[in-house]
Coordinates of C-alpha atoms in Angstrom, one line a residue:
X646 CA 110.9 102.4 85.2
X647 CA 109.1 103.7 82.2
X648 CA 105.6 104.8 81.3
X649 CA 103.7 103.8 78.2
X650 CA 105.4 106.5 76.1
X651 CA 108.8 105.1 76.8
X652 CA 110.0 107.9 79.1
X653 CA 112.1 107.1 82.2
X654 CA 110.5 108.2 85.4
X655 CA 113.2 107.1 87.9
X656 CA 116.0 109.6 87.6
X657 CA 119.6 108.9 88.9
X658 CA 120.2 110.6 92.2
X659 CA 123.3 112.8 91.5
X660 CA 124.5 115.3 94.1
X661 CA 124.1 118.9 92.9
X662 CA 125.5 122.2 94.1
X663 CA 124.9 123.0 97.8
X664 CA 121.6 124.6 98.6
X665 CA 123.2 127.8 99.9
X666 CA 125.3 128.1 96.8
X667 CA 122.2 127.8 94.6
X668 CA 120.4 130.3 96.7
X669 CA 123.2 132.9 96.4
X670 CA 123.5 132.2 92.6
X671 CA 119.7 132.7 92.1
X672 CA 119.8 136.0 94.1
X673 CA 122.8 137.4 92.3
X674 CA 121.3 136.5 88.9
X675 CA 118.0 138.2 89.9
X676 CA 119.8 141.5 90.7
X677 CA 121.8 141.3 87.4
X678 CA 125.2 140.2 88.8
X679 CA 125.9 137.3 86.3
X680 CA 129.4 137.4 85.0
X681 CA 132.5 136.2 86.8
X682 CA 134.2 139.6 86.9
X683 CA 131.1 141.3 88.2
X684 CA 130.7 138.7 91.0
X685 CA 134.4 138.9 91.9
X686 CA 134.1 142.7 92.1
X687 CA 131.2 142.2 94.5
X688 CA 133.2 139.8 96.6
X689 CA 136.2 142.1 96.6
X690 CA 134.1 145.0 97.8
X691 CA 132.6 142.9 100.6
X692 CA 136.1 141.6 101.7
X693 CA 137.5 145.2 101.5
X694 CA 134.9 146.3 104.1
X695 CA 135.5 143.3 106.3
X696 CA 139.3 143.9 106.1
X697 CA 138.9 147.5 107.1
X698 CA 136.7 146.7 110.0
X699 CA 138.9 143.8 111.2
X700 CA 142.1 145.8 111.1
X701 CA 140.4 148.8 112.8
X702 CA 139.4 146.5 115.7
X703 CA 142.8 144.9 115.7
X704 CA 144.8 148.2 116.1
X705 CA 142.2 149.9 118.4
X706 CA 141.5 147.1 120.9
X707 CA 143.6 143.9 120.4
X708 CA 147.1 145.4 119.9
X709 CA 146.9 147.7 123.0
X710 CA 145.7 144.7 125.1
X711 CA 148.7 142.7 124.0
X712 CA 151.1 145.6 124.7
X713 CA 151.8 146.3 121.0
X714 CA 152.1 150.0 119.9
X715 CA 152.1 151.3 116.4
X716 CA 152.3 154.9 115.2
X717 CA 149.1 156.3 113.7
X718 CA 150.8 156.8 110.3
X719 CA 151.9 153.2 110.2
X720 CA 148.5 152.0 111.2
X721 CA 146.7 153.8 108.5
X722 CA 149.3 152.8 105.9
X723 CA 148.8 149.1 106.8
X724 CA 145.0 149.5 106.7
X725 CA 145.2 151.2 103.3
X726 CA 147.5 148.5 101.9
X727 CA 145.3 145.6 103.2
X728 CA 142.1 147.1 101.9
X729 CA 143.8 147.8 98.5
X730 CA 145.0 144.2 98.6
X731 CA 141.4 143.0 99.1
X732 CA 140.2 145.1 96.1
X733 CA 142.7 143.2 93.9
X734 CA 140.5 140.1 94.3
X735 CA 138.3 141.4 91.5
X736 CA 141.0 139.8 89.2
X737 CA 141.1 136.5 91.0
X738 CA 139.3 134.5 88.2
X739 CA 139.9 136.5 85.1
X740 CA 143.7 136.8 85.8
X741 CA 144.5 134.5 88.7
X742 CA 148.3 134.6 88.4
X743 CA 148.4 138.4 88.2
X744 CA 146.1 138.6 91.1
X745 CA 148.3 136.4 93.3
X746 CA 151.5 138.2 92.3
X747 CA 149.9 141.6 93.2
X748 CA 148.5 140.3 96.5
X749 CA 151.9 138.8 97.4
X750 CA 153.7 142.1 96.5
X751 CA 151.3 144.1 98.7
X752 CA 151.7 141.5 101.5
X753 CA 155.5 141.9 101.5
X754 CA 155.0 145.6 102.1
X755 CA 152.5 145.0 104.9
X756 CA 154.9 142.6 106.6
X757 CA 157.8 145.1 106.3
X758 CA 155.6 147.7 108.0
X759 CA 154.3 145.4 110.7
X760 CA 157.5 143.7 111.9
X761 CA 159.1 143.2 114.4
X762 CA 156.0 143.9 116.6
X763 CA 153.7 141.6 114.6
X764 CA 153.2 139.9 111.2
X765 CA 149.9 141.2 109.9
X766 CA 148.1 139.3 107.1
X767 CA 144.9 140.3 105.5
X768 CA 142.1 138.1 104.0
X769 CA 143.2 138.5 100.4
X770 CA 146.2 136.1 100.4
X771 CA 143.9 133.2 101.6
X772 CA 141.3 133.9 98.9
X773 CA 143.9 134.4 96.1
X774 CA 145.8 131.2 96.9
X775 CA 142.5 129.2 97.1
X776 CA 141.4 130.6 93.7
X777 CA 144.7 129.7 92.1
X778 CA 144.3 126.1 93.3
X779 CA 140.8 126.0 91.9
X780 CA 141.4 127.6 88.5
X781 CA 144.9 126.4 87.5
X782 CA 146.4 122.9 87.1
X783 CA 147.9 121.4 90.3
X784 CA 151.5 121.7 89.2
X785 CA 151.2 125.3 88.1
X786 CA 149.3 126.2 91.2
X787 CA 151.9 124.6 93.5
X788 CA 154.8 126.4 91.6
X789 CA 153.0 129.7 92.1
X790 CA 152.4 129.0 95.8
X791 CA 156.1 128.1 96.2
X792 CA 157.1 131.3 94.5
X793 CA 154.8 133.3 96.8
X794 CA 156.3 131.6 99.9
X795 CA 159.9 132.4 98.7
X796 CA 159.1 136.1 97.9
X797 CA 157.3 136.6 101.3
X798 CA 160.0 134.9 103.3
X799 CA 162.7 136.8 101.5
X800 CA 161.0 140.1 102.3
X801 CA 160.5 139.0 105.9
X802 CA 164.2 138.1 106.2
X803 CA 165.3 141.5 104.9
X804 CA 162.9 143.4 107.2
X805 CA 163.8 141.4 110.3
X806 CA 167.5 141.8 109.7
X807 CA 167.1 145.5 109.3
X808 CA 164.9 145.7 112.4
X809 CA 167.4 143.6 114.4
X810 CA 170.3 145.8 113.3
X811 CA 168.4 148.9 114.4
X812 CA 167.5 147.5 117.8
X813 CA 171.1 146.3 118.2
X814 CA 172.4 149.8 117.5
X815 CA 170.2 151.3 120.2
X816 CA 171.1 148.5 122.6
X817 CA 167.7 146.7 122.5
X818 CA 167.5 142.9 122.9
X819 CA 165.6 142.2 119.7
X820 CA 164.2 138.8 118.8
X821 CA 166.3 136.3 116.9
X822 CA 166.0 137.0 113.1
X823 CA 166.4 133.3 112.2
X824 CA 163.6 132.2 114.5
X825 CA 161.3 135.0 113.1
X826 CA 162.2 134.1 109.5
X827 CA 161.6 130.4 110.0
X828 CA 158.3 131.0 111.7
X829 CA 157.1 133.2 108.9
X830 CA 158.3 130.6 106.4
X831 CA 156.1 128.0 108.0
X832 CA 153.2 130.4 108.2
X833 CA 153.5 131.4 104.5
X834 CA 153.8 127.7 103.4
X835 CA 150.7 126.8 105.4
X836 CA 148.7 129.7 103.9
X837 CA 149.7 129.5 100.2
X838 CA 150.5 125.8 99.8
X839 CA 147.7 124.7 102.1
X840 CA 145.1 126.9 100.4
X841 CA 146.3 125.8 96.9
X842 CA 145.9 122.2 97.8
X843 CA 142.5 122.9 99.3
X844 CA 141.4 124.7 96.1
X845 CA 142.8 121.8 93.9
X846 CA 140.8 119.3 96.0
X847 CA 137.6 121.4 95.5
X848 CA 138.2 121.6 91.8
X849 CA 138.8 117.9 91.5
X850 CA 135.6 117.2 93.5
X851 CA 133.6 119.5 91.2
X852 CA 135.0 117.8 88.1
X853 CA 134.0 114.4 89.6
X854 CA 130.5 115.6 90.3
X855 CA 130.2 116.9 86.7
X856 CA 131.5 113.6 85.4
X857 CA 128.9 111.8 87.5
X858 CA 126.1 114.0 86.1
X859 CA 127.3 113.4 82.6
X860 CA 127.4 109.6 83.1
X861 CA 124.0 109.7 84.8
X862 CA 122.5 111.6 81.8
X863 CA 124.1 109.1 79.4
X864 CA 122.6 106.2 81.5
X865 CA 119.2 107.8 81.4
X866 CA 119.4 108.4 77.7
X867 CA 120.5 104.8 77.1
X868 CA 117.7 103.5 79.3
X869 CA 115.2 105.6 77.4
X870 CA 116.6 104.3 74.1
X871 CA 116.3 100.7 75.4
X872 CA 112.7 101.3 76.5
X873 CA 111.8 102.9 73.1
X874 CA 113.5 100.0 71.3
X875 CA 111.6 97.4 73.4
X876 CA 108.3 99.2 72.8
X877 CA 109.0 99.4 69.1
X878 CA 109.9 95.7 69.0
X879 CA 106.7 94.8 70.9
X880 CA 104.6 96.9 68.6
X881 CA 106.2 95.3 65.5
X882 CA 105.5 91.8 67.0
X883 CA 101.8 92.7 67.7
X884 CA 101.5 94.2 64.2
X885 CA 103.0 91.0 62.6
X886 CA 100.7 88.7 64.5
X887 CA 97.6 90.7 63.8
X888 CA 98.5 91.1 60.2
X889 CA 99.0 87.3 59.7
X890 CA 95.7 86.5 61.3
X891 CA 93.6 89.2 59.8
X892 CA 95.1 89.3 56.3
X893 CA 94.5 85.5 55.8
X894 CA 90.9 85.4 56.9
X895 CA 89.8 88.8 55.6
X896 CA 91.3 88.2 52.1
X897 CA 89.3 85.0 51.9
X898 CA 86.1 86.8 53.1
X899 CA 86.6 89.4 50.4
X900 CA 86.9 86.8 47.7
X901 CA 83.8 85.0 49.0
X902 CA 81.8 88.2 49.3
X903 CA 82.6 89.0 45.7
X904 CA 81.4 85.6 44.7
X905 CA 78.2 85.9 46.8
X906 CA 77.5 89.2 45.2
X907 CA 77.7 87.6 41.7
X908 CA 75.5 84.7 42.8
X909 CA 72.6 86.6 44.4
X910 CA 70.4 86.7 41.3
X911 CA 71.4 83.5 39.3
X912 CA 71.9 81.2 42.3
X913 CA 70.5 82.4 45.6
X914 CA 71.2 79.2 47.4
X915 CA 74.9 79.3 46.5
X916 CA 74.9 83.0 47.6
X917 CA 73.4 82.0 50.9
X918 CA 76.1 79.3 51.3
X919 CA 78.8 81.8 50.6
X920 CA 77.4 84.3 53.1
X921 CA 77.2 81.5 55.7
X922 CA 80.9 80.7 55.0
X923 CA 81.7 84.4 55.4
X924 CA 79.9 84.4 58.8
X925 CA 81.8 81.4 60.0
X926 CA 85.1 82.9 58.8
X927 CA 84.3 86.1 60.6
X928 CA 83.7 84.2 63.8
X929 CA 86.9 82.2 63.4
X930 CA 88.8 85.5 62.7
X931 CA 87.4 87.0 65.9
X932 CA 88.4 83.9 67.9
X933 CA 92.0 84.0 66.4
X934 CA 92.3 87.7 67.2
X935 CA 91.2 87.1 70.8
X936 CA 93.8 84.3 71.0
X937 CA 96.6 86.5 69.6
X938 CA 95.7 89.5 71.8
X939 CA 95.5 87.3 74.9
X940 CA 98.9 85.8 74.2
X941 CA 100.5 89.2 73.6
X942 CA 99.0 90.6 76.8
X943 CA 100.3 87.7 78.7
X944 CA 96.9 87.1 80.3
X945 CA 95.6 83.6 79.7
X946 CA 92.2 84.6 80.8
X947 CA 91.8 86.8 77.7
X948 CA 92.0 83.8 75.3
X949 CA 90.4 80.5 75.0
X950 CA 92.5 77.9 76.7
X951 CA 91.0 75.2 74.5
X952 CA 91.8 77.0 71.3
X953 CA 94.4 75.1 69.2
X954 CA 97.8 76.8 68.7
X955 CA 98.5 77.1 65.0
X956 CA 101.3 74.9 63.7
X957 CA 102.4 72.4 61.1
X958 CA 99.7 69.9 62.2
X959 CA 97.1 72.4 61.0
X960 CA 98.5 72.9 57.5
X961 CA 95.8 70.5 56.1
X962 CA 93.0 72.7 57.4
X963 CA 94.8 75.8 56.1
X964 CA 95.1 74.2 52.6
X965 CA 91.5 73.1 52.7
X966 CA 90.3 76.7 53.5
X967 CA 92.4 78.0 50.6
X968 CA 90.8 75.5 48.2
X969 CA 87.4 76.5 49.4
X970 CA 88.2 80.0 48.2
X971 CA 88.9 78.7 44.7
X972 CA 92.7 78.6 44.8
X973 CA 94.1 75.4 43.3
X974 CA 96.5 74.4 46.1
X975 CA 98.6 71.2 46.2
X976 CA 100.1 70.1 49.5
X977 CA 103.0 67.7 49.4
X978 CA 104.5 66.3 52.6
X979 CA 107.8 64.3 52.4
X980 CA 109.7 62.4 55.1
X981 CA 108.8 61.2 58.6
X982 CA 106.8 63.8 60.5
X983 CA 108.5 64.9 63.7
X984 CA 107.9 67.7 66.2
X985 CA 109.8 71.0 65.9
X986 CA 110.2 73.6 68.6
X987 CA 106.9 75.4 69.4
X988 CA 108.1 78.8 68.2
X989 CA 109.4 77.3 64.9
X990 CA 106.1 75.4 64.5
X991 CA 104.0 78.6 64.8
X992 CA 106.5 80.5 62.6
X993 CA 106.3 78.0 59.8
X994 CA 102.5 77.9 59.9
X995 CA 102.3 81.7 59.7
X996 CA 104.7 81.8 56.8
X997 CA 102.5 79.3 54.8
X998 CA 99.4 81.3 55.8
X999 CA 100.9 84.6 54.6
X1000 CA 102.3 83.0 51.4
X1001 CA 98.8 81.6 50.5
X1002 CA 97.3 85.0 51.2
X1003 CA 99.8 86.7 49.0
X1004 CA 99.2 84.2 46.2
X1005 CA 95.5 84.7 46.5
X1006 CA 95.9 88.5 46.3
X1007 CA 98.7 89.0 43.9
X1008 CA 98.3 85.9 41.7
X1009 CA 94.6 85.1 41.6
X1010 CA 93.8 81.8 40.0
X1011 CA 97.4 80.6 39.8
X1012 CA 98.2 77.0 41.0
X1013 CA 100.0 76.9 44.3
X1014 CA 102.2 74.1 45.6
X1015 CA 103.2 73.7 49.3
X1016 CA 106.2 71.4 49.9
X1017 CA 107.0 70.3 53.4
X1018 CA 110.1 68.1 53.7
X1019 CA 111.4 66.5 56.9
X1020 CA 115.1 66.0 56.2
X1021 CA 117.6 64.3 58.6
X1022 CA 119.0 67.6 60.0
X1023 CA 116.5 70.2 59.0
X1024 CA 112.9 70.9 58.0
X1025 CA 112.4 72.5 54.6
X1026 CA 109.3 74.4 53.6
X1027 CA 108.5 76.0 50.2
X1028 CA 105.4 77.7 48.9
X1029 CA 105.5 78.3 45.1
X1030 CA 102.8 79.7 42.8
X1031 CA 102.7 80.0 39.0
X1032 CA 101.9 83.0 36.9
X1033 CA 98.5 84.6 37.7
X1034 CA 95.6 83.7 35.4
X1035 CA 93.8 87.1 35.8
X1036 CA 94.8 90.6 36.8
X1037 CA 95.0 91.2 40.6
X1038 CA 93.0 93.9 42.1
X1039 CA 94.9 97.2 42.6
X1040 CA 96.3 97.8 46.2
X1041 CA 97.7 100.7 48.0
X1042 CA 101.5 101.1 47.9
X1043 CA 101.6 101.6 51.7
X1044 CA 100.4 98.0 52.2
X1045 CA 103.0 96.3 49.9
X1046 CA 105.9 94.4 51.3
X1047 CA 104.6 94.0 54.8
X1048 CA 104.1 90.3 54.5
X1049 CA 107.6 89.6 53.4
X1050 CA 109.0 91.7 56.2
X1051 CA 107.0 89.7 58.7
X1052 CA 108.1 86.4 57.2
X1053 CA 111.7 87.4 57.2
X1054 CA 111.5 88.5 60.9
X1055 CA 109.9 85.2 61.8
X1056 CA 112.7 83.3 60.0
X1057 CA 115.4 85.4 61.8
X1058 CA 113.7 84.7 65.1
X1059 CA 114.0 80.9 64.8
X1060 CA 117.5 81.0 63.1
X1061 CA 116.2 79.8 59.7
X1062 CA 117.4 80.4 56.2
X1063 CA 114.8 82.4 54.3
X1064 CA 114.6 83.2 50.6
X1065 CA 111.8 84.9 48.6
X1066 CA 111.7 86.0 45.0
X1067 CA 110.3 85.5 41.6
X1068 CA 110.6 82.2 39.7
X1069 CA 111.8 81.7 36.2
X1070 CA 108.2 80.9 35.1
X1071 CA 106.8 84.3 36.3
X1072 CA 105.5 83.1 39.6
X1073 CA 106.8 83.6 43.1
X1074 CA 108.6 81.3 45.6
X1075 CA 109.0 81.5 49.4
X1076 CA 111.5 79.0 50.9
X1077 CA 112.4 78.4 54.6
X1078 CA 114.9 75.9 56.0
X1079 CA 114.9 75.3 59.8
X1080 CA 117.8 73.4 61.4
X1081 CA 116.6 70.7 63.8
X1082 CA 119.9 69.4 65.3
X1083 CA 121.7 70.9 68.2
X1084 CA 124.8 71.5 66.1
X1085 CA 122.8 73.4 63.6
X1086 CA 121.1 75.5 66.3
X1087 CA 124.4 76.3 67.8
X1088 CA 125.7 77.5 64.5
X1089 CA 122.7 79.9 64.3
X1090 CA 122.3 80.2 60.6
X1091 CA 121.4 83.7 59.7
X1092 CA 118.5 84.6 57.5
X1093 CA 119.1 85.8 54.0
X1094 CA 116.6 87.4 51.7
X1095 CA 117.3 87.0 48.0
X1096 CA 115.4 89.3 45.5
X1097 CA 113.1 90.7 48.1
X1098 CA 110.1 91.9 46.0
X1099 CA 107.4 94.3 47.0
X1100 CA 104.2 92.2 47.1

């Protein structure tokens, strides 16, 4: 949908970022945290605090309830390693591979300290693996996740074997090293590979949304361009119709007004007759303008339903009006008259009308010949004038060439051949040929303009 200025008012509904994400983004921007590194540092600080609180609760309440005991030194060392691991997340988007490598290295140390009683894992490995999946290509991210799984599993295998050997030396039962290693392998694969795949999915979905937004913007711009082009074409059509109607009648009224001005003193009766003709032409001009505007609006009530539609049948009246203005016009009709399509009928009439107006303005006093020929497969129309007998009145350069442009557009509209240009005798010729057979219409002869002259 568009308004009168050609702007599109119905936007394409494209899903945007989640409302919570937009809210956080606005708040962080408001407090000055705008860059990726700054925001990652803020996230790392928050996760560091959460890691510290979580591990403190784990070692103080959960582990004793499960019958697990850790020495205080080992507890604080694990907490220090996990909190330091969380602080490494400030590198998660500026250096994602380095961040993952450091997080995995610290995780191996944490696992070595926590086995065989438990396998403690902080928050950082989950976030680092997810970030690698989001930032890096899928293949590279999966290779990095596989490497992390191998490194962690190798560290667990060494730590479990050493712990099992120590318990065997003191006579303890000890859990099976193979079962512990396989269990940790499954856990590591689930964490790293699973989070990498989740991050890759999120990145793909974001790229899809961005592509949808880009395509929606392109569709909106294309629709706006179509609307503007349609409005421009409609304005050009209105201007062409109004120009053809007004230019013909008003040019004749100007000529008659000049003649009446000269006849006021020597021949008042002739001057009165000229003024009466001007009044009748003014009324006819208003009637024609109402007809054109009513047709352009598409509202039949705005025009006179009984007003005749201009066409080839009214060429005799058009030529008679031109002769009354003092132009020597000869009208020659050749061949059996037959009907042409309505749009072609109006177009041919307007072309003759504009040609006569041009001849009256640019070649005053020159003889004009209108030739209309009904040939077996086409209708040919030519308007030719000789050299002017007196100097034409000067006209603004901005108004020159409009009539020829309108005639060419009308010829293009009906698939006619159009040629306009000066003659060898110093005059001007406008020729139009309209095909009247189905084969010729299917061919769709294109309009050509030869020697298009600014008139």
